[in-house]
PDB file of C-alpha atoms and ligand atoms in Angstrom:
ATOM      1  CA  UNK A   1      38.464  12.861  -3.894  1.00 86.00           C
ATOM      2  CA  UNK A   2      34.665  14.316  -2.900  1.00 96.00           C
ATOM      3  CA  UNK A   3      32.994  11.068  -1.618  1.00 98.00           C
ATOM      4  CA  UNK A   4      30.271   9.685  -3.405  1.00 98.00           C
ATOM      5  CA  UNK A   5      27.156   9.665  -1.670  1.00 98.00           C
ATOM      6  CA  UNK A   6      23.509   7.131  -2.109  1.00 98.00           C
ATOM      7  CA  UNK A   7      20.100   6.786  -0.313  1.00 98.00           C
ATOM      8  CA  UNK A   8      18.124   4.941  -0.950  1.00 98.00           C
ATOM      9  CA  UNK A   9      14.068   5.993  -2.130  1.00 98.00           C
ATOM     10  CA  UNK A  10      10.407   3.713  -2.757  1.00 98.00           C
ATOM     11  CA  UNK A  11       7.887   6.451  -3.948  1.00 98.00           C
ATOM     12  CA  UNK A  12       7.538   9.404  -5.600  1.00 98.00           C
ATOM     13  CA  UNK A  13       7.396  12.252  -2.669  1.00 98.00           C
ATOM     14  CA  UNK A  14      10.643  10.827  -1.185  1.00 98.00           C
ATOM     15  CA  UNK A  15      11.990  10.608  -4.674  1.00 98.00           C
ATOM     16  CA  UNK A  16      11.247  14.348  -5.143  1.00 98.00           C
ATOM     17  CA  UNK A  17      12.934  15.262  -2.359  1.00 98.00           C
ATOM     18  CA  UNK A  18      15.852  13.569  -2.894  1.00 98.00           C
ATOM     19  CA  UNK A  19      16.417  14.544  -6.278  1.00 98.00           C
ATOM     20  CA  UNK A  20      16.315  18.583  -4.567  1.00 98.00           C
ATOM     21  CA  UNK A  21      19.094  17.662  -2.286  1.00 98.00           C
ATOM     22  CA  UNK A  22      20.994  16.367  -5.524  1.00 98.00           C
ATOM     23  CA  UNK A  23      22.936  13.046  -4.541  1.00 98.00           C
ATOM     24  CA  UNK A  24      24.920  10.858  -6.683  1.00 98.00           C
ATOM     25  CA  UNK A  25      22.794   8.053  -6.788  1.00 98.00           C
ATOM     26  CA  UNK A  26      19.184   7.026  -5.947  1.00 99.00           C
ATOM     27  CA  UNK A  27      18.878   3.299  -4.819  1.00 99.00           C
ATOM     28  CA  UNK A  28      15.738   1.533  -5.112  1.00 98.00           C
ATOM     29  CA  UNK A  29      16.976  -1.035  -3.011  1.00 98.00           C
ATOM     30  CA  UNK A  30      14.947  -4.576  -2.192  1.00 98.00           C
ATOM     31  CA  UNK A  31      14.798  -3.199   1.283  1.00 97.00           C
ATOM     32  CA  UNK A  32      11.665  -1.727  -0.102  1.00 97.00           C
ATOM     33  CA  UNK A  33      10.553  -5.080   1.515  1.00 97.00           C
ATOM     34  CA  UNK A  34      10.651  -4.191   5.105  1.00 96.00           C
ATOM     35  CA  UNK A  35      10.442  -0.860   5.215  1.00 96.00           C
ATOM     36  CA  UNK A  36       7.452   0.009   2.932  1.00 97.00           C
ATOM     37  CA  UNK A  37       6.086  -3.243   2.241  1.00 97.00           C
ATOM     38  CA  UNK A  38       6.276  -4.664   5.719  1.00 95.00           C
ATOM     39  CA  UNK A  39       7.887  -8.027   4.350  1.00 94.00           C
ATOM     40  CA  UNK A  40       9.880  -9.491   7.699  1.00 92.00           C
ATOM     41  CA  UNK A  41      13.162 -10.126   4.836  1.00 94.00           C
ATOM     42  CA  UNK A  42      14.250  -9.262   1.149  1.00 95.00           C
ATOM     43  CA  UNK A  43      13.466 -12.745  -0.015  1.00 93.00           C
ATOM     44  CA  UNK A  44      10.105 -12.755  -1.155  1.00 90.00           C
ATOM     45  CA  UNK A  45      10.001  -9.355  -2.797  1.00 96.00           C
ATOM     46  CA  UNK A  46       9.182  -9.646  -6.558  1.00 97.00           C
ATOM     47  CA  UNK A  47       9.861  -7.948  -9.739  1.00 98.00           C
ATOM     48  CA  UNK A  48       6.541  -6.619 -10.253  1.00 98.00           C
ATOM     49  CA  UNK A  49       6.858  -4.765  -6.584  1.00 98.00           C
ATOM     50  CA  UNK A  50      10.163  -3.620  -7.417  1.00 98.00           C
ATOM     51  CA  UNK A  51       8.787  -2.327 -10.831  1.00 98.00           C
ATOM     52  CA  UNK A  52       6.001  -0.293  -9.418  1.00 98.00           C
ATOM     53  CA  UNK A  53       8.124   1.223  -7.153  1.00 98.00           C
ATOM     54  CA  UNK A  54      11.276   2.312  -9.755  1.00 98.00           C
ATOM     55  CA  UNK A  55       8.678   3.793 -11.842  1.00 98.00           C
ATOM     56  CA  UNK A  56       7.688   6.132  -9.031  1.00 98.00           C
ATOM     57  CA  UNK A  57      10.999   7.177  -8.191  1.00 99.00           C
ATOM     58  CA  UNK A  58      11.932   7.456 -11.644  1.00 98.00           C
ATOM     59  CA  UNK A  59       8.898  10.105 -11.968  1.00 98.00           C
ATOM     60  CA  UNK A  60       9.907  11.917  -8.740  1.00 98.00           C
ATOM     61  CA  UNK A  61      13.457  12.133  -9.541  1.00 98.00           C
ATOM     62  CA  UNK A  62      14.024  13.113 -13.028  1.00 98.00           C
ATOM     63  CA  UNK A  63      18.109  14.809 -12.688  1.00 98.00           C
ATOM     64  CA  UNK A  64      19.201  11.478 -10.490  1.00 98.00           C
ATOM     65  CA  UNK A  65      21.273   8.418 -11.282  1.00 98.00           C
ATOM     66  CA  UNK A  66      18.668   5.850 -10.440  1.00 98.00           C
ATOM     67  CA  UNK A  67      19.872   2.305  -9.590  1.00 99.00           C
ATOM     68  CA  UNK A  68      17.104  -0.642  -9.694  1.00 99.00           C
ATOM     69  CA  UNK A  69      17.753  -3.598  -7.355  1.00 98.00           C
ATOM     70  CA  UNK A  70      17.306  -6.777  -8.944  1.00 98.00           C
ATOM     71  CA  UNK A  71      15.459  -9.020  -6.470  1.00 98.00           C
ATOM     72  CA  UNK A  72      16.331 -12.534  -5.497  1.00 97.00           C
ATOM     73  CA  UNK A  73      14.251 -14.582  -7.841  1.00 96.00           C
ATOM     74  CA  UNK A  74      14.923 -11.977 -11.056  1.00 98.00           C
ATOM     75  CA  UNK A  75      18.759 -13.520 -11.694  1.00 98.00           C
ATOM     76  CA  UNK A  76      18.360 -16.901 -11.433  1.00 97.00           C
ATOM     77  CA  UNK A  77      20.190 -17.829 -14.260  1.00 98.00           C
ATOM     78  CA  UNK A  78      22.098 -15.399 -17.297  1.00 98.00           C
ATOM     79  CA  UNK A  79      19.092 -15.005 -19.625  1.00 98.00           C
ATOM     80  CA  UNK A  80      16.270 -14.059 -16.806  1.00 98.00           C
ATOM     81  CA  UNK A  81      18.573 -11.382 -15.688  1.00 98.00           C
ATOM     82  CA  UNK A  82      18.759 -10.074 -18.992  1.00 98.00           C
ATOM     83  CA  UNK A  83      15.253  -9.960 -20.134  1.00 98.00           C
ATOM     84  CA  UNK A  84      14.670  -8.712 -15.905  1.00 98.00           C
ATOM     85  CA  UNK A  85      17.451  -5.874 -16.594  1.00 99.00           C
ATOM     86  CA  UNK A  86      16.031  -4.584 -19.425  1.00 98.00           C
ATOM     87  CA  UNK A  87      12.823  -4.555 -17.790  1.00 98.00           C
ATOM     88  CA  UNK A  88      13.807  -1.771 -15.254  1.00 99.00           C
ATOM     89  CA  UNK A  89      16.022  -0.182 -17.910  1.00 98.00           C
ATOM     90  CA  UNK A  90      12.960   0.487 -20.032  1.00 98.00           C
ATOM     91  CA  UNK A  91      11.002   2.144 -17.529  1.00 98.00           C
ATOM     92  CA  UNK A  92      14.005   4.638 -16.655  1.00 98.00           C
ATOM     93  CA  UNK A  93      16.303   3.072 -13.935  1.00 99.00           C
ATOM     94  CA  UNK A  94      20.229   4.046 -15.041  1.00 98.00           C
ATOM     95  CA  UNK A  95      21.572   0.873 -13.424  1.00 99.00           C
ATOM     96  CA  UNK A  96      20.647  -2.085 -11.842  1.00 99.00           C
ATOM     97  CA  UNK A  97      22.725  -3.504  -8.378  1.00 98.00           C
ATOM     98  CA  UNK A  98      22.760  -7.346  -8.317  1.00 98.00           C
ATOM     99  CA  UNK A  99      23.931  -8.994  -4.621  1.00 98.00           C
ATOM    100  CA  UNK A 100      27.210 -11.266  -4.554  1.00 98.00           C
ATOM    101  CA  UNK A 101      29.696 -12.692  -7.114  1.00 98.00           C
ATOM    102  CA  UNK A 102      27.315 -13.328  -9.988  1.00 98.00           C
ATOM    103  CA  UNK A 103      30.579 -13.185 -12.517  1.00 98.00           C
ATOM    104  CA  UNK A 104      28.478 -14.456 -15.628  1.00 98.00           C
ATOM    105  CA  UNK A 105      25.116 -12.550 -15.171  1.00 98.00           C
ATOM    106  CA  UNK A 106      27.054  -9.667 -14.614  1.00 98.00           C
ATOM    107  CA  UNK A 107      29.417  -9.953 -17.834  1.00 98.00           C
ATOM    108  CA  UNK A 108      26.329 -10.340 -19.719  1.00 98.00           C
ATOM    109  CA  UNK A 109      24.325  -7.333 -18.347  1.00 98.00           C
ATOM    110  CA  UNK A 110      27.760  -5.187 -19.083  1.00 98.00           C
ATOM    111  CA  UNK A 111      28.128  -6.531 -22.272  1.00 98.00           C
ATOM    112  CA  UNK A 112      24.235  -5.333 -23.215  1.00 98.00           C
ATOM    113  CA  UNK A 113      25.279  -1.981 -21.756  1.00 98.00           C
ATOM    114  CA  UNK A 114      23.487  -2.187 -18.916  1.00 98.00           C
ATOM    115  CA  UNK A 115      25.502  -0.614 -16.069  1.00 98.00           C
ATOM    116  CA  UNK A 116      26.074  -2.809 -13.008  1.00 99.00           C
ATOM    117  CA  UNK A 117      26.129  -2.184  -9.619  1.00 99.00           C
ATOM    118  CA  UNK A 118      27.895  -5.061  -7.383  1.00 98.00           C
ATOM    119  CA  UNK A 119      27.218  -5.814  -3.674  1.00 98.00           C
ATOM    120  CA  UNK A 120      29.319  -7.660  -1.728  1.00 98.00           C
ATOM    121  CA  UNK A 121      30.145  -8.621   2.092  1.00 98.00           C
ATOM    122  CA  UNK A 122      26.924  -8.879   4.193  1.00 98.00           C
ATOM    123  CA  UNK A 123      24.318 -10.324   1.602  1.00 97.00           C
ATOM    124  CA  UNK A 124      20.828  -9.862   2.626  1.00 96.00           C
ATOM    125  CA  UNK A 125      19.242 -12.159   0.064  1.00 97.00           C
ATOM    126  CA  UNK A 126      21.086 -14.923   1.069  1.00 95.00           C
ATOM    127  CA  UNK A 127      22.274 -14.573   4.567  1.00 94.00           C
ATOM    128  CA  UNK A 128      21.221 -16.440   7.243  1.00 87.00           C
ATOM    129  CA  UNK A 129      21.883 -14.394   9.781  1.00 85.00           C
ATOM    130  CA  UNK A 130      22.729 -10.622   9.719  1.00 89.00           C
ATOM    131  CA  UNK A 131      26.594 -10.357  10.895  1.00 93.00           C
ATOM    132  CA  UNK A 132      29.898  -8.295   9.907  1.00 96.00           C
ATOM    133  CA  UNK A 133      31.192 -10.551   7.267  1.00 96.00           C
ATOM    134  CA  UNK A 134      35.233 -10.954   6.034  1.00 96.00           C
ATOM    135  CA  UNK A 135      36.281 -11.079   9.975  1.00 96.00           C
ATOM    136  CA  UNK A 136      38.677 -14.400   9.732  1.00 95.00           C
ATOM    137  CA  UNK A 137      41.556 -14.002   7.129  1.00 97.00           C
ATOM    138  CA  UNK A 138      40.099 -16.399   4.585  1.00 97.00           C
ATOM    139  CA  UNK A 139      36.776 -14.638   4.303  1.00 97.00           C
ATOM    140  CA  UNK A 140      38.704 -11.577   4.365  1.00 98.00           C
ATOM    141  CA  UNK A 141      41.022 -12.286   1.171  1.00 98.00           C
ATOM    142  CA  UNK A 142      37.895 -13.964  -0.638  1.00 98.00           C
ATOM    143  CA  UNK A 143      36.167 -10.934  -0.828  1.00 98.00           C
ATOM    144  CA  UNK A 144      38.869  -8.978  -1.988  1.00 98.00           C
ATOM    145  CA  UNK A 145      39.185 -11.219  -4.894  1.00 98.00           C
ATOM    146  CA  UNK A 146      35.464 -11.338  -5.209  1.00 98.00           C
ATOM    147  CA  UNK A 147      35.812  -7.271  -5.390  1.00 98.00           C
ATOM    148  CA  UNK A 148      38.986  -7.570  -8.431  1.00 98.00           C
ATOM    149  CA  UNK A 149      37.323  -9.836 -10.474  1.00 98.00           C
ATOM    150  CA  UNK A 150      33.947  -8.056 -10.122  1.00 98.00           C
ATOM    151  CA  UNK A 151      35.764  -4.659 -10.968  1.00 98.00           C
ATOM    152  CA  UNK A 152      37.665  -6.244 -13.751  1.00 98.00           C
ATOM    153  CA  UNK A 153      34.430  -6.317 -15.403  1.00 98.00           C
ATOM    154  CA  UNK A 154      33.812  -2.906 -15.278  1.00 98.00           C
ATOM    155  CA  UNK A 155      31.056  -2.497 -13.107  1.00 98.00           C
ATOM    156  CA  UNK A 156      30.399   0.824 -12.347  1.00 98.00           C
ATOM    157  CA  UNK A 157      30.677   0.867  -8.398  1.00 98.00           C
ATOM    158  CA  UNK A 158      30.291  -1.606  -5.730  1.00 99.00           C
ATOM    159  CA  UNK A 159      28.851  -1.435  -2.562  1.00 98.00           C
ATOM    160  CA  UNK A 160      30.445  -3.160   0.464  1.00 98.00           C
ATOM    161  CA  UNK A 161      27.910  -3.959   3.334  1.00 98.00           C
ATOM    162  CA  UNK A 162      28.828  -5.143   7.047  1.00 98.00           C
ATOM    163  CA  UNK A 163      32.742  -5.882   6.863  1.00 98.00           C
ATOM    164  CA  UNK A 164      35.767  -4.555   8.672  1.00 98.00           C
ATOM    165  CA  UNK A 165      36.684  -0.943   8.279  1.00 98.00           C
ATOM    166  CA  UNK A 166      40.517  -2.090   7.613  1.00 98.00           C
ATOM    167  CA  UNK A 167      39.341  -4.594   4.640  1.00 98.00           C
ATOM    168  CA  UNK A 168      36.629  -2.093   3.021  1.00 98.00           C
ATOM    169  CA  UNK A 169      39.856   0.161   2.990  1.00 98.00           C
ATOM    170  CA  UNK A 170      42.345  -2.780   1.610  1.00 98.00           C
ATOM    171  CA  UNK A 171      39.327  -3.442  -1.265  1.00 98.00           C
ATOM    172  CA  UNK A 172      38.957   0.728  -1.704  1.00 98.00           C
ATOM    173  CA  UNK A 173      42.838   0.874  -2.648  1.00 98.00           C
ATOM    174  CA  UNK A 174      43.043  -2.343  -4.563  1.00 98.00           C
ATOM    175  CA  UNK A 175      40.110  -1.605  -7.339  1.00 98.00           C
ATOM    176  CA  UNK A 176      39.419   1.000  -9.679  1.00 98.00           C
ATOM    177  CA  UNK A 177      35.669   0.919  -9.110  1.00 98.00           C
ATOM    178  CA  UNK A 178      33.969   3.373  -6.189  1.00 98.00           C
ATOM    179  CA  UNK A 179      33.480   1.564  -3.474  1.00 98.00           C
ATOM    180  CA  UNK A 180      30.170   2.171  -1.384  1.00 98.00           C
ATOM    181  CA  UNK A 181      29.874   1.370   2.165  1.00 98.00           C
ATOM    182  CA  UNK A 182      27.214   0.737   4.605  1.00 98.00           C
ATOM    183  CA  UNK A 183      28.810  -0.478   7.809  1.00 98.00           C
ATOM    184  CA  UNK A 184      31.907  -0.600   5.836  1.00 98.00           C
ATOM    185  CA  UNK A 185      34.354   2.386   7.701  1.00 98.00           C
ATOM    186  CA  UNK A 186      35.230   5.707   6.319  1.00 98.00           C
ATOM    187  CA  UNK A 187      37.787   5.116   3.273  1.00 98.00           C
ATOM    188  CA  UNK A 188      35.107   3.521   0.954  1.00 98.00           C
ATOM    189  CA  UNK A 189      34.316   6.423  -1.393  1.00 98.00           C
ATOM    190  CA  UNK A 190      31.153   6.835  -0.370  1.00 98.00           C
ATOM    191  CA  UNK A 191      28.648   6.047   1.783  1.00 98.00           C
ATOM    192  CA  UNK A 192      24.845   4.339   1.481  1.00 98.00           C
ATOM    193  CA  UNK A 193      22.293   4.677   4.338  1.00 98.00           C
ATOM    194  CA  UNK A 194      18.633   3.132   3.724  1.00 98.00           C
ATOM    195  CA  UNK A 195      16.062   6.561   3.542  1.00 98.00           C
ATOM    196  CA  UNK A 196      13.574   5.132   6.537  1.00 98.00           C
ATOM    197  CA  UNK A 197      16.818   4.147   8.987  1.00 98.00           C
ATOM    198  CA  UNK A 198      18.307   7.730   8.082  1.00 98.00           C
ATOM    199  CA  UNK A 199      14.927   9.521   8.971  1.00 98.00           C
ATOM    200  CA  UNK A 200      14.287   7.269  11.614  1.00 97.00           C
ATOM    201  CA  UNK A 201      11.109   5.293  10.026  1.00 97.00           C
ATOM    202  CA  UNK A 202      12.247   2.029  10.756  1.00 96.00           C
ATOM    203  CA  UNK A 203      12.656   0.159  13.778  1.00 92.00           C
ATOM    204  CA  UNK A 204      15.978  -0.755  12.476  1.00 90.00           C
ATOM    205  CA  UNK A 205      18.946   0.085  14.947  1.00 89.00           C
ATOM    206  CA  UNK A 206      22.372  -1.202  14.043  1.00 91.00           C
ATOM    207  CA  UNK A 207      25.571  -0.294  14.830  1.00 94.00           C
ATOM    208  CA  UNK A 208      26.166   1.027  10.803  1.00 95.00           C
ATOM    209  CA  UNK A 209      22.843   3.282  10.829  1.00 96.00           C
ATOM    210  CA  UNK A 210      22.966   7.160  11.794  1.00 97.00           C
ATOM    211  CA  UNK A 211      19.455   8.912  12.378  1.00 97.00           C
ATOM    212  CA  UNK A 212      19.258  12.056  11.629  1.00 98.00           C
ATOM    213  CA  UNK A 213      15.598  12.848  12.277  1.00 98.00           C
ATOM    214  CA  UNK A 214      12.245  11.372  13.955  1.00 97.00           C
ATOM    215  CA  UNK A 215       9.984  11.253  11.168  1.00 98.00           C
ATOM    216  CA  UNK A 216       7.936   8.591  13.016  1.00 98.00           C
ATOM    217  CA  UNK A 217       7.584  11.357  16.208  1.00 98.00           C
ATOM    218  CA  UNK A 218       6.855  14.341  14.073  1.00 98.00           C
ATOM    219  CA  UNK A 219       4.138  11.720  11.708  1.00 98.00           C
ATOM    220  CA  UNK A 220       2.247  10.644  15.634  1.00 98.00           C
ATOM    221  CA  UNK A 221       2.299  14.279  16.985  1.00 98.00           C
ATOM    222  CA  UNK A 222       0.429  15.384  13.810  1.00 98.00           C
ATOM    223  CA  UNK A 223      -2.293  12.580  13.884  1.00 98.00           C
ATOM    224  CA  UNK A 224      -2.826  12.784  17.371  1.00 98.00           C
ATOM    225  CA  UNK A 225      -3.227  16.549  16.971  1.00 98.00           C
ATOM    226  CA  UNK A 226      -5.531  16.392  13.819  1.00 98.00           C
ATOM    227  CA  UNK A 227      -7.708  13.319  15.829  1.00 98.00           C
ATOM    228  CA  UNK A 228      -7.550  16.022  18.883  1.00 98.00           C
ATOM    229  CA  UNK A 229      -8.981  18.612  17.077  1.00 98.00           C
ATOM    230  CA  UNK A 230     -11.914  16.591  15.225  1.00 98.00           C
ATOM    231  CA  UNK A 231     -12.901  14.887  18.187  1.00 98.00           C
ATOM    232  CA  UNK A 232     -13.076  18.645  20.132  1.00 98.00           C
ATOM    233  CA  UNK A 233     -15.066  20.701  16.637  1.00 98.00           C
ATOM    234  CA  UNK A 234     -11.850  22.443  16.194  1.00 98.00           C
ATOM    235  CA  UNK A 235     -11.261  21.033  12.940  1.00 98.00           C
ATOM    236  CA  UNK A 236     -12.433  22.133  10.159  1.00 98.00           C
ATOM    237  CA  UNK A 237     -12.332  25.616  10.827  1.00 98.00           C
ATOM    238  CA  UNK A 238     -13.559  28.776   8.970  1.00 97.00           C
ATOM    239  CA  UNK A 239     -10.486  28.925   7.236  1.00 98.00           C
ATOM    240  CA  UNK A 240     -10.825  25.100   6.228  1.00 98.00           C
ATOM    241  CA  UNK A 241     -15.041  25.783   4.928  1.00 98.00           C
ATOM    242  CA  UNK A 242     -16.304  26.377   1.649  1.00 98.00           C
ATOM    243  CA  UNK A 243     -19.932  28.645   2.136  1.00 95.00           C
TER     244      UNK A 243
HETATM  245  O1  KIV B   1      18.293  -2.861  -0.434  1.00 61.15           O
HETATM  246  C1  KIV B   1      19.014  -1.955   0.009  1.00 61.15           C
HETATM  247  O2  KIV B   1      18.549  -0.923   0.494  1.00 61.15           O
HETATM  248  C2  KIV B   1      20.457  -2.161  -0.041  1.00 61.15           C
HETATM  249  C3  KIV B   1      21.318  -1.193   0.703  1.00 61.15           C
HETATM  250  C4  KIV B   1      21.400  -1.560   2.136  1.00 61.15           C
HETATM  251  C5  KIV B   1      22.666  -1.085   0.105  1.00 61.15           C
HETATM  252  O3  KIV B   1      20.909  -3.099  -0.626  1.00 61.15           O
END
C-alpha cells in the first residue's frame, strides 16, 4: 500500500506550497506554539490562535485535506469540543486531531460527522517530560487497546508519536485505521514530520526528526547580504528606482 504522507503548515505561503507538492494531509498542529508563536510548550496555545492560523492555511491550500488541532483547553468536556469542532469545521478545516483516549468526545464529534483524527503514545499536551512512550509491556498493551477502541469508532487515522518501532507495527496490523507515525518506525502507513523541523527552522533535534534543508542558513545569508548592500549604497539600484 502507497504510504500516507502529513506535514504539518501555520500560514498561508507555507500552505501554498504545500498544497503544490500535493500531500495527503495538511496538519495544523498545536506545535504552532513553539515554532511560530515562540510558546516554550503546547499548553497555553488557544483556540483563537489556532483559528487564525487554520484560516490561513485553509486559504493557501485549497486541493488539501486540512486537519485542525484541537488545543488543550478546547475539549475539556463533550459539549466544548463540539461547539470548538464545529468552530474549525466552519472556517474550512476537513478534520480535527484530538491528543489521547478521549473515547466520549470523540464518539460525539463522529457522530456530528466531524472526522477525527486520534493521537496517541507520546502526548505533548499532557506529558511531563518528552520520552518514547509504550517501552515496558504494560504501557505497551495499553496503547494497543487505546488504538482498537479508538479505531472501533471510526476515526479516520491515528497518529502514533514516540513509541517502539515493533509496537507502532503490532498497532499498524491490529486496526483498520492508517496509522501515522512520528518517531514511530517504518510500518505505520505513513509518516508526519513538523514543517519547521523538516526545513530545519527549529532548534528542535530529536532522534525522530529528518532535515532536509537549512532554511534558517539560506533566511541569515540573505539579510546579512541585503544589510551589506544598504549599508555600502549598493542597494537600491537602478534596476530597483522609479525616475
Ligand atoms: O502539533 C503537531 O505538530 C503534532 C505532530 C507532531 C503530530 O501533533
Amino acid at each position: 500500500m502507497k504510504k500516507l504522507v502529513m506535514v504539518t503548515a501555520y500560514d498561508y505561503p507555507s500552505a501554498k506550497i504545500i498544497d503544490k507538492v500535493s500531500v495527503d494531509y495538511i496538519l495544523v498542529g498545536d506545535s504552532l506554539a513553539m515554532t511560530i508563536l515562540g510558546h516554550p510548550d503546547t499548553k497555553s496555545i488557544t483556540m483563537d490562535e489556532m483559528l487564525h492560523h487554520v484560516k490561513a492555511v485553509v486559504k493557501g491550500a485549497p486541493n488539501s485535506k486540512i486537519i485542525a488541532d484541537m488545543p488543550i483547553n478546547s475539549y475539556t468536556n463533550v459539549s466544548l469540543a463540539l461547539k470548538n469542532a464545529k468552530r474549525f469545521m466552519a472556517i474550512g478545516a476537513h478534520a480535527v486531531k484530538i491528543e489521547g483516549a478521549k473515547f466520549q468526545i470523540i464518539k460525539k464529534l463522529i457522530a456530528n460527522h466531524i472526522p477525527v483524527i486520534g493521537h496517541l503514545g507520546l502526548l505533548p499536551q499532557t506529558a511531563e517530560k518528552y520520552s518514547v512512550q509504550g517501552r515496558d509491556a504494560k504501557e505497551a498493551q495499553q496503547i494497543l487497546l487505546e488504538a482498537q477502541k479508538l479505531d472501533s469508532l471510526g476515526i479516520n487515522a491515528l497518529i502514533l508519536e514516540c513509541v517502539p518501532a515493533y509496537l507502532a507495527k503490532k498497532i499498524s496490523n491490529a486496526i483498520n485505521t492508517p496509522t501515522i507515525g512520528i518517531g514511530a518506525g517504518i510500518d505505520c502507513d505513513g509518516q508526519v514530520l513538523v514543517l519547521a523541523d523538516l526545513i530545519g527552522l527549529s532548534d528542535f533535534k530529536g532522534k525522530m526528526i529528518k532535515q532536509y534543508t537549512d532554511v534558517k542558513s539560506i533566511i541569515k545569508k540573505a539579510v546579512t547580504e541585503f544589510k551589506t548592500d544598504v549599508i555600502s549604497k549598493k542597494f537600491p539600484g537602478k534596476e530597483n528606482t522609479f525616475v
